[in-house]
Amino acid sequence: MSALIHVAVLMGGWSNERPVSLMSGNGVADALEKCGYKVSRIDMDRNVAQVLTALRPDVVFNALHGVPGEDGSVQGMLDLMGIKYTHSGMVTSVIAIDKELTKQRLVPAGIPMPKGTMVASESLYSGDPLPRPYVLKPVNEGSSVGVAIVKTDSNYGYPISRDSTGPWQEFESLLAEPFIKGRELTVAVLGDKALCVTELKPKSGFYDFDAKYTDGLTEHVCPAEIPKNVAQMMLDIALKAHRLLGCKGASRTDFRWDDELGLEGIFVLETNTQPGMTPLSLVPEQAKYVGISYEQLVDMIVKEALA
């Protein structure tokens, strides 16, 4: 049956995460070809609707990261075109990429997240919105793009100076959150099952864009060496977030854990509806740990989309 199914793998695009998306997309396309699918690779540009109309695929594998592949734009287009696609739908994508909307969905349901406040970037030049240390991040970017940790000893200045490099130069408003000390962990959900917990140990600094996608910059401890009750709580929270947001296919929920506080120290940072599928990516790594090969993983995601 697979040989007859035509999958268009949508990758690239024009977000900050274009290079990662191309890695994800080509990895997925290679795996789908091994599984016997007919595969078309599409490096997305503004003509994507015409390209898809000409190809007439049975299903699109969305391997885009960032805007417009992750924010509901591409999902809405595919809905209008009547083409099935992998991963989450339009409404889920709109909510999950926006950190404030995500909080409004998850926090009332009992999911612990850092208390945040939206600030105008211009206001940072006159004073700190929160006691240092705190984190500044764009409200709708992924992969730690534009994240700054403002510490007492940071070289951003008191207050942040106009000539210091940071997300305040790129974005009009930012989300300010208290910095949660401790450890960086993540849980992938596939279908309706949380896979395992991975701890991310950057060799230096924090788990930023470069640390995520440069081989050797971050150690992945899979499964994480943490107490069983903490791991179980993270698995439960990730699955609950996946369901509350209405995610499909694969999602990945990122955590900070202050290990001095036990279960009370667990905080969700975000749920990613388009997790990476590169060789360094966390979802394929966790799938492999529970006995699912890369080829089986992409095959499962396509079959769920077709169903």
PDB file of N, CA, C and O in Angstrom, residues 95-104 106-107 111-116 134-144 147 149 175-187 198 200 202 206-208 212 234 237-238 241 245 252-258 265-273:
ATOM      1  N   ILE A  95      -2.015  28.541  18.926  1.00  0.00           N
ATOM      2  CA  ILE A  95      -1.892  28.670  20.382  1.00  0.00           C
ATOM      3  C   ILE A  95      -0.496  28.280  20.854  1.00  0.00           C
ATOM      4  O   ILE A  95       0.140  29.004  21.626  1.00  0.00           O
ATOM      5  N   ALA A  96       0.005  27.137  20.378  1.00  0.00           N
ATOM      6  CA  ALA A  96       1.247  26.587  20.936  1.00  0.00           C
ATOM      7  C   ALA A  96       2.480  27.426  20.608  1.00  0.00           C
ATOM      8  O   ALA A  96       3.424  27.472  21.403  1.00  0.00           O
ATOM      9  N   ILE A  97       2.486  28.120  19.463  1.00  0.00           N
ATOM     10  CA  ILE A  97       3.678  28.916  19.139  1.00  0.00           C
ATOM     11  C   ILE A  97       3.707  30.215  19.943  1.00  0.00           C
ATOM     12  O   ILE A  97       4.750  30.840  20.097  1.00  0.00           O
ATOM     13  N   ASP A  98       2.549  30.616  20.477  1.00  0.00           N
ATOM     14  CA  ASP A  98       2.459  31.857  21.247  1.00  0.00           C
ATOM     15  C   ASP A  98       2.556  31.516  22.736  1.00  0.00           C
ATOM     16  O   ASP A  98       1.669  30.877  23.301  1.00  0.00           O
ATOM     17  N   LYS A  99       3.650  31.941  23.364  1.00  0.00           N
ATOM     18  CA  LYS A  99       3.909  31.526  24.748  1.00  0.00           C
ATOM     19  C   LYS A  99       2.851  32.042  25.719  1.00  0.00           C
ATOM     20  O   LYS A  99       2.545  31.391  26.720  1.00  0.00           O
ATOM     21  N   GLU A 100       2.277  33.208  25.439  1.00  0.00           N
ATOM     22  CA  GLU A 100       1.224  33.741  26.301  1.00  0.00           C
ATOM     23  C   GLU A 100      -0.082  32.952  26.145  1.00  0.00           C
ATOM     24  O   GLU A 100      -0.739  32.616  27.127  1.00  0.00           O
ATOM     25  N   LEU A 101      -0.465  32.653  24.898  1.00  0.00           N
ATOM     26  CA  LEU A 101      -1.680  31.868  24.665  1.00  0.00           C
ATOM     27  C   LEU A 101      -1.537  30.460  25.258  1.00  0.00           C
ATOM     28  O   LEU A 101      -2.505  29.902  25.787  1.00  0.00           O
ATOM     29  N   THR A 102      -0.326  29.901  25.148  1.00  0.00           N
ATOM     30  CA  THR A 102      -0.083  28.576  25.729  1.00  0.00           C
ATOM     31  C   THR A 102      -0.331  28.597  27.230  1.00  0.00           C
ATOM     32  O   THR A 102      -0.983  27.701  27.779  1.00  0.00           O
ATOM     33  N   LYS A 103       0.177  29.629  27.896  1.00  0.00           N
ATOM     34  CA  LYS A 103      -0.045  29.746  29.344  1.00  0.00           C
ATOM     35  C   LYS A 103      -1.537  29.839  29.671  1.00  0.00           C
ATOM     36  O   LYS A 103      -2.007  29.224  30.629  1.00  0.00           O
ATOM     37  N   GLN A 104      -2.249  30.613  28.868  1.00  0.00           N
ATOM     38  CA  GLN A 104      -3.689  30.780  29.125  1.00  0.00           C
ATOM     39  C   GLN A 104      -4.437  29.456  28.984  1.00  0.00           C
ATOM     40  O   GLN A 104      -5.468  29.245  29.623  1.00  0.00           O
ATOM     41  N   LEU A 106      -2.826  26.264  29.420  1.00  0.00           N
ATOM     42  CA  LEU A 106      -2.288  25.209  30.280  1.00  0.00           C
ATOM     43  C   LEU A 106      -2.357  25.506  31.777  1.00  0.00           C
ATOM     44  O   LEU A 106      -2.649  24.613  32.581  1.00  0.00           O
ATOM     45  N   VAL A 107      -2.058  26.751  32.164  1.00  0.00           N
ATOM     46  CA  VAL A 107      -1.966  27.068  33.595  1.00  0.00           C
ATOM     47  C   VAL A 107      -3.298  26.841  34.336  1.00  0.00           C
ATOM     48  O   VAL A 107      -3.306  26.237  35.414  1.00  0.00           O
ATOM     49  N   ILE A 111      -1.149  23.021  34.991  1.00  0.00           N
ATOM     50  CA  ILE A 111       0.227  22.770  34.524  1.00  0.00           C
ATOM     51  C   ILE A 111       1.131  23.907  34.977  1.00  0.00           C
ATOM     52  O   ILE A 111       0.849  25.077  34.708  1.00  0.00           O
ATOM     53  N   PRO A 112       2.205  23.580  35.698  1.00  0.00           N
ATOM     54  CA  PRO A 112       3.075  24.628  36.250  1.00  0.00           C
ATOM     55  C   PRO A 112       3.939  25.287  35.183  1.00  0.00           C
ATOM     56  O   PRO A 112       4.657  24.615  34.453  1.00  0.00           O
ATOM     57  N   MET A 113       3.854  26.615  35.072  1.00  0.00           N
ATOM     58  CA  MET A 113       4.672  27.378  34.140  1.00  0.00           C
ATOM     59  C   MET A 113       5.179  28.624  34.862  1.00  0.00           C
ATOM     60  O   MET A 113       4.527  29.096  35.798  1.00  0.00           O
ATOM     61  N   PRO A 114       6.328  29.175  34.468  1.00  0.00           N
ATOM     62  CA  PRO A 114       6.824  30.385  35.127  1.00  0.00           C
ATOM     63  C   PRO A 114       5.851  31.541  34.908  1.00  0.00           C
ATOM     64  O   PRO A 114       5.263  31.663  33.832  1.00  0.00           O
ATOM     65  N   LYS A 115       5.669  32.360  35.940  1.00  0.00           N
ATOM     66  CA  LYS A 115       4.817  33.549  35.788  1.00  0.00           C
ATOM     67  C   LYS A 115       5.560  34.548  34.901  1.00  0.00           C
ATOM     68  O   LYS A 115       6.703  34.883  35.164  1.00  0.00           O
ATOM     69  N   GLY A 116       4.906  34.998  33.851  1.00  0.00           N
ATOM     70  CA  GLY A 116       5.558  35.918  32.922  1.00  0.00           C
ATOM     71  C   GLY A 116       4.788  37.206  32.759  1.00  0.00           C
ATOM     72  O   GLY A 116       3.630  37.307  33.149  1.00  0.00           O
ATOM     73  N   TYR A 134      16.514  37.129  35.208  1.00  0.00           N
ATOM     74  CA  TYR A 134      15.260  36.839  34.525  1.00  0.00           C
ATOM     75  C   TYR A 134      15.565  36.522  33.058  1.00  0.00           C
ATOM     76  O   TYR A 134      16.683  36.724  32.581  1.00  0.00           O
ATOM     77  N   VAL A 135      14.544  36.004  32.371  1.00  0.00           N
ATOM     78  CA  VAL A 135      14.703  35.588  30.975  1.00  0.00           C
ATOM     79  C   VAL A 135      13.824  36.468  30.099  1.00  0.00           C
ATOM     80  O   VAL A 135      12.681  36.757  30.449  1.00  0.00           O
ATOM     81  N   LEU A 136      14.360  36.897  28.967  1.00  0.00           N
ATOM     82  CA  LEU A 136      13.578  37.616  27.955  1.00  0.00           C
ATOM     83  C   LEU A 136      13.506  36.750  26.709  1.00  0.00           C
ATOM     84  O   LEU A 136      14.531  36.187  26.281  1.00  0.00           O
ATOM     85  N   LYS A 137      12.294  36.638  26.145  1.00  0.00           N
ATOM     86  CA  LYS A 137      12.157  35.822  24.932  1.00  0.00           C
ATOM     87  C   LYS A 137      11.041  36.371  24.059  1.00  0.00           C
ATOM     88  O   LYS A 137      10.066  36.935  24.568  1.00  0.00           O
ATOM     89  N   PRO A 138      11.172  36.214  22.731  1.00  0.00           N
ATOM     90  CA  PRO A 138      10.068  36.594  21.850  1.00  0.00           C
ATOM     91  C   PRO A 138       8.869  35.702  22.147  1.00  0.00           C
ATOM     92  O   PRO A 138       9.049  34.548  22.542  1.00  0.00           O
ATOM     93  N   VAL A 139       7.681  36.213  21.927  1.00  0.00           N
ATOM     94  CA  VAL A 139       6.499  35.445  22.314  1.00  0.00           C
ATOM     95  C   VAL A 139       6.209  34.317  21.331  1.00  0.00           C
ATOM     96  O   VAL A 139       5.591  33.326  21.695  1.00  0.00           O
ATOM     97  N   ASN A 140       6.686  34.419  20.084  1.00  0.00           N
ATOM     98  CA  ASN A 140       6.351  33.364  19.119  1.00  0.00           C
ATOM     99  C   ASN A 140       7.510  32.956  18.216  1.00  0.00           C
ATOM    100  O   ASN A 140       7.384  32.897  17.006  1.00  0.00           O
ATOM    101  N   GLU A 141       8.632  32.660  18.817  1.00  0.00           N
ATOM    102  CA  GLU A 141       9.744  32.042  18.098  1.00  0.00           C
ATOM    103  C   GLU A 141      10.072  30.726  18.804  1.00  0.00           C
ATOM    104  O   GLU A 141       9.845  30.588  19.993  1.00  0.00           O
ATOM    105  N   GLY A 142      10.622  29.780  18.056  1.00  0.00           N
ATOM    106  CA  GLY A 142      11.012  28.507  18.650  1.00  0.00           C
ATOM    107  C   GLY A 142      12.520  28.358  18.701  1.00  0.00           C
ATOM    108  O   GLY A 142      13.265  29.278  18.365  1.00  0.00           O
ATOM    109  N   SER A 143      12.973  27.172  19.138  1.00  0.00           N
ATOM    110  CA  SER A 143      14.393  26.810  19.149  1.00  0.00           C
ATOM    111  C   SER A 143      15.279  27.812  19.883  1.00  0.00           C
ATOM    112  O   SER A 143      16.429  28.023  19.530  1.00  0.00           O
ATOM    113  N   SER A 144      14.750  28.432  20.928  1.00  0.00           N
ATOM    114  CA  SER A 144      15.508  29.388  21.738  1.00  0.00           C
ATOM    115  C   SER A 144      16.015  30.573  20.928  1.00  0.00           C
ATOM    116  O   SER A 144      16.975  31.239  21.320  1.00  0.00           O
ATOM    117  N   VAL A 147      16.452  34.359  22.729  1.00  0.00           N
ATOM    118  CA  VAL A 147      16.350  34.277  24.193  1.00  0.00           C
ATOM    119  C   VAL A 147      17.578  34.925  24.833  1.00  0.00           C
ATOM    120  O   VAL A 147      18.699  34.704  24.399  1.00  0.00           O
ATOM    121  N   ILE A 149      19.254  35.666  28.796  1.00  0.00           N
ATOM    122  CA  ILE A 149      19.189  35.530  30.253  1.00  0.00           C
ATOM    123  C   ILE A 149      19.897  36.740  30.845  1.00  0.00           C
ATOM    124  O   ILE A 149      21.099  36.944  30.628  1.00  0.00           O
ATOM    125  N   LEU A 175       8.534  38.622  26.184  1.00  0.00           N
ATOM    126  CA  LEU A 175       8.012  38.001  27.392  1.00  0.00           C
ATOM    127  C   LEU A 175       9.147  37.940  28.416  1.00  0.00           C
ATOM    128  O   LEU A 175      10.230  37.443  28.111  1.00  0.00           O
ATOM    129  N   ALA A 176       8.890  38.494  29.599  1.00  0.00           N
ATOM    130  CA  ALA A 176       9.870  38.428  30.690  1.00  0.00           C
ATOM    131  C   ALA A 176       9.395  37.392  31.699  1.00  0.00           C
ATOM    132  O   ALA A 176       8.236  37.427  32.128  1.00  0.00           O
ATOM    133  N   GLU A 177      10.283  36.464  32.065  1.00  0.00           N
ATOM    134  CA  GLU A 177       9.947  35.417  33.036  1.00  0.00           C
ATOM    135  C   GLU A 177      11.070  35.303  34.058  1.00  0.00           C
ATOM    136  O   GLU A 177      12.249  35.528  33.718  1.00  0.00           O
ATOM    137  N   PRO A 178      10.746  34.921  35.293  1.00  0.00           N
ATOM    138  CA  PRO A 178      11.809  34.663  36.258  1.00  0.00           C
ATOM    139  C   PRO A 178      12.708  33.539  35.747  1.00  0.00           C
ATOM    140  O   PRO A 178      12.214  32.596  35.118  1.00  0.00           O
ATOM    141  N   PHE A 179      13.996  33.645  35.967  1.00  0.00           N
ATOM    142  CA  PHE A 179      14.925  32.584  35.585  1.00  0.00           C
ATOM    143  C   PHE A 179      14.805  31.440  36.595  1.00  0.00           C
ATOM    144  O   PHE A 179      14.900  31.652  37.803  1.00  0.00           O
ATOM    145  N   ILE A 180      14.559  30.236  36.086  1.00  0.00           N
ATOM    146  CA  ILE A 180      14.459  29.068  36.973  1.00  0.00           C
ATOM    147  C   ILE A 180      15.785  28.337  36.931  1.00  0.00           C
ATOM    148  O   ILE A 180      16.184  27.805  35.885  1.00  0.00           O
ATOM    149  N   LYS A 181      16.472  28.351  38.071  1.00  0.00           N
ATOM    150  CA  LYS A 181      17.765  27.663  38.107  1.00  0.00           C
ATOM    151  C   LYS A 181      17.519  26.163  38.085  1.00  0.00           C
ATOM    152  O   LYS A 181      16.416  25.693  38.353  1.00  0.00           O
ATOM    153  N   GLY A 182      18.534  25.428  37.739  1.00  0.00           N
ATOM    154  CA  GLY A 182      18.383  23.986  37.735  1.00  0.00           C
ATOM    155  C   GLY A 182      18.670  23.374  36.385  1.00  0.00           C
ATOM    156  O   GLY A 182      19.539  23.826  35.656  1.00  0.00           O
ATOM    157  N   ARG A 183      17.897  22.374  36.030  1.00  0.00           N
ATOM    158  CA  ARG A 183      18.240  21.502  34.909  1.00  0.00           C
ATOM    159  C   ARG A 183      17.224  21.613  33.772  1.00  0.00           C
ATOM    160  O   ARG A 183      16.066  21.923  33.972  1.00  0.00           O
ATOM    161  N   GLU A 184      17.722  21.354  32.561  1.00  0.00           N
ATOM    162  CA  GLU A 184      16.925  21.455  31.334  1.00  0.00           C
ATOM    163  C   GLU A 184      16.537  20.045  30.910  1.00  0.00           C
ATOM    164  O   GLU A 184      17.401  19.196  30.699  1.00  0.00           O
ATOM    165  N   LEU A 185      15.223  19.793  30.801  1.00  0.00           N
ATOM    166  CA  LEU A 185      14.743  18.457  30.444  1.00  0.00           C
ATOM    167  C   LEU A 185      13.641  18.558  29.399  1.00  0.00           C
ATOM    168  O   LEU A 185      13.026  19.613  29.248  1.00  0.00           O
ATOM    169  N   THR A 186      13.406  17.455  28.711  1.00  0.00           N
ATOM    170  CA  THR A 186      12.374  17.489  27.673  1.00  0.00           C
ATOM    171  C   THR A 186      11.724  16.126  27.521  1.00  0.00           C
ATOM    172  O   THR A 186      12.359  15.097  27.777  1.00  0.00           O
ATOM    173  N   VAL A 187      10.455  16.132  27.123  1.00  0.00           N
ATOM    174  CA  VAL A 187       9.683  14.897  26.930  1.00  0.00           C
ATOM    175  C   VAL A 187       8.990  14.956  25.571  1.00  0.00           C
ATOM    176  O   VAL A 187       8.292  15.924  25.266  1.00  0.00           O
ATOM    177  N   THR A 198      14.555  13.277  28.641  1.00  0.00           N
ATOM    178  CA  THR A 198      15.963  13.495  28.303  1.00  0.00           C
ATOM    179  C   THR A 198      16.446  14.745  29.027  1.00  0.00           C
ATOM    180  O   THR A 198      15.743  15.759  29.048  1.00  0.00           O
ATOM    181  N   LEU A 200      19.259  17.739  29.034  1.00  0.00           N
ATOM    182  CA  LEU A 200      20.136  18.417  28.084  1.00  0.00           C
ATOM    183  C   LEU A 200      21.199  19.163  28.870  1.00  0.00           C
ATOM    184  O   LEU A 200      20.877  20.004  29.706  1.00  0.00           O
ATOM    185  N   PRO A 202      24.190  21.485  28.129  1.00  0.00           N
ATOM    186  CA  PRO A 202      25.065  22.248  27.224  1.00  0.00           C
ATOM    187  C   PRO A 202      26.481  22.312  27.804  1.00  0.00           C
ATOM    188  O   PRO A 202      26.655  22.434  29.018  1.00  0.00           O
ATOM    189  N   PHE A 206      23.847  28.275  27.880  1.00  0.00           N
ATOM    190  CA  PHE A 206      22.568  27.591  28.050  1.00  0.00           C
ATOM    191  C   PHE A 206      22.165  26.932  26.733  1.00  0.00           C
ATOM    192  O   PHE A 206      22.860  27.019  25.726  1.00  0.00           O
ATOM    193  N   TYR A 207      21.051  26.239  26.747  1.00  0.00           N
ATOM    194  CA  TYR A 207      20.614  25.438  25.615  1.00  0.00           C
ATOM    195  C   TYR A 207      19.990  26.344  24.551  1.00  0.00           C
ATOM    196  O   TYR A 207      18.783  26.399  24.370  1.00  0.00           O
ATOM    197  N   ASP A 208      20.853  27.083  23.833  1.00  0.00           N
ATOM    198  CA  ASP A 208      20.369  28.026  22.830  1.00  0.00           C
ATOM    199  C   ASP A 208      20.358  27.359  21.453  1.00  0.00           C
ATOM    200  O   ASP A 208      20.575  26.154  21.327  1.00  0.00           O
ATOM    201  N   LYS A 212      21.579  23.552  20.426  1.00  0.00           N
ATOM    202  CA  LYS A 212      20.594  22.555  19.985  1.00  0.00           C
ATOM    203  C   LYS A 212      21.041  21.847  18.716  1.00  0.00           C
ATOM    204  O   LYS A 212      20.789  20.657  18.559  1.00  0.00           O
ATOM    205  N   MET A 234       6.832  14.466  34.891  1.00  0.00           N
ATOM    206  CA  MET A 234       7.108  15.137  33.615  1.00  0.00           C
ATOM    207  C   MET A 234       6.417  14.421  32.455  1.00  0.00           C
ATOM    208  O   MET A 234       5.862  15.068  31.556  1.00  0.00           O
ATOM    209  N   ILE A 237       2.740  15.323  32.696  1.00  0.00           N
ATOM    210  CA  ILE A 237       2.483  16.724  32.322  1.00  0.00           C
ATOM    211  C   ILE A 237       2.597  16.898  30.802  1.00  0.00           C
ATOM    212  O   ILE A 237       1.768  17.569  30.179  1.00  0.00           O
ATOM    213  N   ALA A 238       3.629  16.289  30.189  1.00  0.00           N
ATOM    214  CA  ALA A 238       3.825  16.424  28.739  1.00  0.00           C
ATOM    215  C   ALA A 238       2.631  15.858  27.977  1.00  0.00           C
ATOM    216  O   ALA A 238       2.150  16.462  27.003  1.00  0.00           O
ATOM    217  N   ALA A 241      -0.338  18.235  28.450  1.00  0.00           N
ATOM    218  CA  ALA A 241      -0.181  19.430  27.612  1.00  0.00           C
ATOM    219  C   ALA A 241      -0.501  19.105  26.154  1.00  0.00           C
ATOM    220  O   ALA A 241      -1.184  19.876  25.458  1.00  0.00           O
ATOM    221  N   LEU A 245      -3.677  21.005  24.381  1.00  0.00           N
ATOM    222  CA  LEU A 245      -3.443  21.869  23.225  1.00  0.00           C
ATOM    223  C   LEU A 245      -4.018  21.270  21.940  1.00  0.00           C
ATOM    224  O   LEU A 245      -4.150  21.961  20.940  1.00  0.00           O
ATOM    225  N   ARG A 252       6.800  18.012  21.599  1.00  0.00           N
ATOM    226  CA  ARG A 252       7.876  17.931  22.596  1.00  0.00           C
ATOM    227  C   ARG A 252       7.673  19.040  23.607  1.00  0.00           C
ATOM    228  O   ARG A 252       7.560  20.211  23.232  1.00  0.00           O
ATOM    229  N   THR A 253       7.605  18.668  24.881  1.00  0.00           N
ATOM    230  CA  THR A 253       7.422  19.660  25.939  1.00  0.00           C
ATOM    231  C   THR A 253       8.735  19.833  26.693  1.00  0.00           C
ATOM    232  O   THR A 253       9.334  18.855  27.143  1.00  0.00           O
ATOM    233  N   ASP A 254       9.162  21.099  26.810  1.00  0.00           N
ATOM    234  CA  ASP A 254      10.440  21.428  27.447  1.00  0.00           C
ATOM    235  C   ASP A 254      10.210  21.902  28.877  1.00  0.00           C
ATOM    236  O   ASP A 254       9.285  22.674  29.141  1.00  0.00           O
ATOM    237  N   PHE A 255      11.080  21.454  29.765  1.00  0.00           N
ATOM    238  CA  PHE A 255      10.961  21.741  31.198  1.00  0.00           C
ATOM    239  C   PHE A 255      12.235  22.383  31.743  1.00  0.00           C
ATOM    240  O   PHE A 255      13.339  22.155  31.219  1.00  0.00           O
ATOM    241  N   ARG A 256      12.068  23.151  32.829  1.00  0.00           N
ATOM    242  CA  ARG A 256      13.171  23.451  33.748  1.00  0.00           C
ATOM    243  C   ARG A 256      12.816  22.784  35.067  1.00  0.00           C
ATOM    244  O   ARG A 256      11.641  22.790  35.469  1.00  0.00           O
ATOM    245  N   TRP A 257      13.820  22.227  35.709  1.00  0.00           N
ATOM    246  CA  TRP A 257      13.588  21.575  37.000  1.00  0.00           C
ATOM    247  C   TRP A 257      14.607  22.070  38.017  1.00  0.00           C
ATOM    248  O   TRP A 257      15.809  21.858  37.852  1.00  0.00           O
ATOM    249  N   ASP A 258      14.108  22.752  39.046  1.00  0.00           N
ATOM    250  CA  ASP A 258      14.943  23.151  40.181  1.00  0.00           C
ATOM    251  C   ASP A 258      15.009  21.945  41.113  1.00  0.00           C
ATOM    252  O   ASP A 258      14.069  21.664  41.861  1.00  0.00           O
ATOM    253  N   GLY A 265       9.576  21.897  41.964  1.00  0.00           N
ATOM    254  CA  GLY A 265      10.519  22.637  41.121  1.00  0.00           C
ATOM    255  C   GLY A 265      10.367  22.391  39.636  1.00  0.00           C
ATOM    256  O   GLY A 265      11.194  22.823  38.834  1.00  0.00           O
ATOM    257  N   ILE A 266       9.295  21.684  39.231  1.00  0.00           N
ATOM    258  CA  ILE A 266       9.073  21.371  37.811  1.00  0.00           C
ATOM    259  C   ILE A 266       8.269  22.495  37.149  1.00  0.00           C
ATOM    260  O   ILE A 266       7.201  22.867  37.628  1.00  0.00           O
ATOM    261  N   PHE A 267       8.788  23.020  36.050  1.00  0.00           N
ATOM    262  CA  PHE A 267       8.086  24.071  35.296  1.00  0.00           C
ATOM    263  C   PHE A 267       8.148  23.773  33.797  1.00  0.00           C
ATOM    264  O   PHE A 267       9.213  23.444  33.275  1.00  0.00           O
ATOM    265  N   VAL A 268       7.018  23.910  33.128  1.00  0.00           N
ATOM    266  CA  VAL A 268       6.969  23.783  31.665  1.00  0.00           C
ATOM    267  C   VAL A 268       7.362  25.119  31.040  1.00  0.00           C
ATOM    268  O   VAL A 268       6.852  26.170  31.441  1.00  0.00           O
ATOM    269  N   LEU A 269       8.252  25.077  30.068  1.00  0.00           N
ATOM    270  CA  LEU A 269       8.623  26.288  29.326  1.00  0.00           C
ATOM    271  C   LEU A 269       7.748  26.446  28.083  1.00  0.00           C
ATOM    272  O   LEU A 269       7.263  27.534  27.794  1.00  0.00           O
ATOM    273  N   GLU A 270       7.569  25.365  27.323  1.00  0.00           N
ATOM    274  CA  GLU A 270       6.732  25.435  26.119  1.00  0.00           C
ATOM    275  C   GLU A 270       6.479  24.031  25.596  1.00  0.00           C
ATOM    276  O   GLU A 270       7.182  23.081  25.941  1.00  0.00           O
ATOM    277  N   THR A 271       5.469  23.927  24.749  1.00  0.00           N
ATOM    278  CA  THR A 271       5.220  22.696  23.992  1.00  0.00           C
ATOM    279  C   THR A 271       5.425  23.001  22.523  1.00  0.00           C
ATOM    280  O   THR A 271       4.834  23.939  21.984  1.00  0.00           O
ATOM    281  N   ASN A 272       6.283  22.219  21.890  1.00  0.00           N
ATOM    282  CA  ASN A 272       6.675  22.430  20.498  1.00  0.00           C
ATOM    283  C   ASN A 272       5.875  21.468  19.617  1.00  0.00           C
ATOM    284  O   ASN A 272       5.996  20.248  19.776  1.00  0.00           O
ATOM    285  N   THR A 273       5.078  22.018  18.698  1.00  0.00           N
ATOM    286  CA  THR A 273       4.233  21.176  17.840  1.00  0.00           C
ATOM    287  C   THR A 273       4.958  20.676  16.592  1.00  0.00           C
ATOM    288  O   THR A 273       4.452  19.805  15.889  1.00  0.00           O
TER     289      THR A 273
END
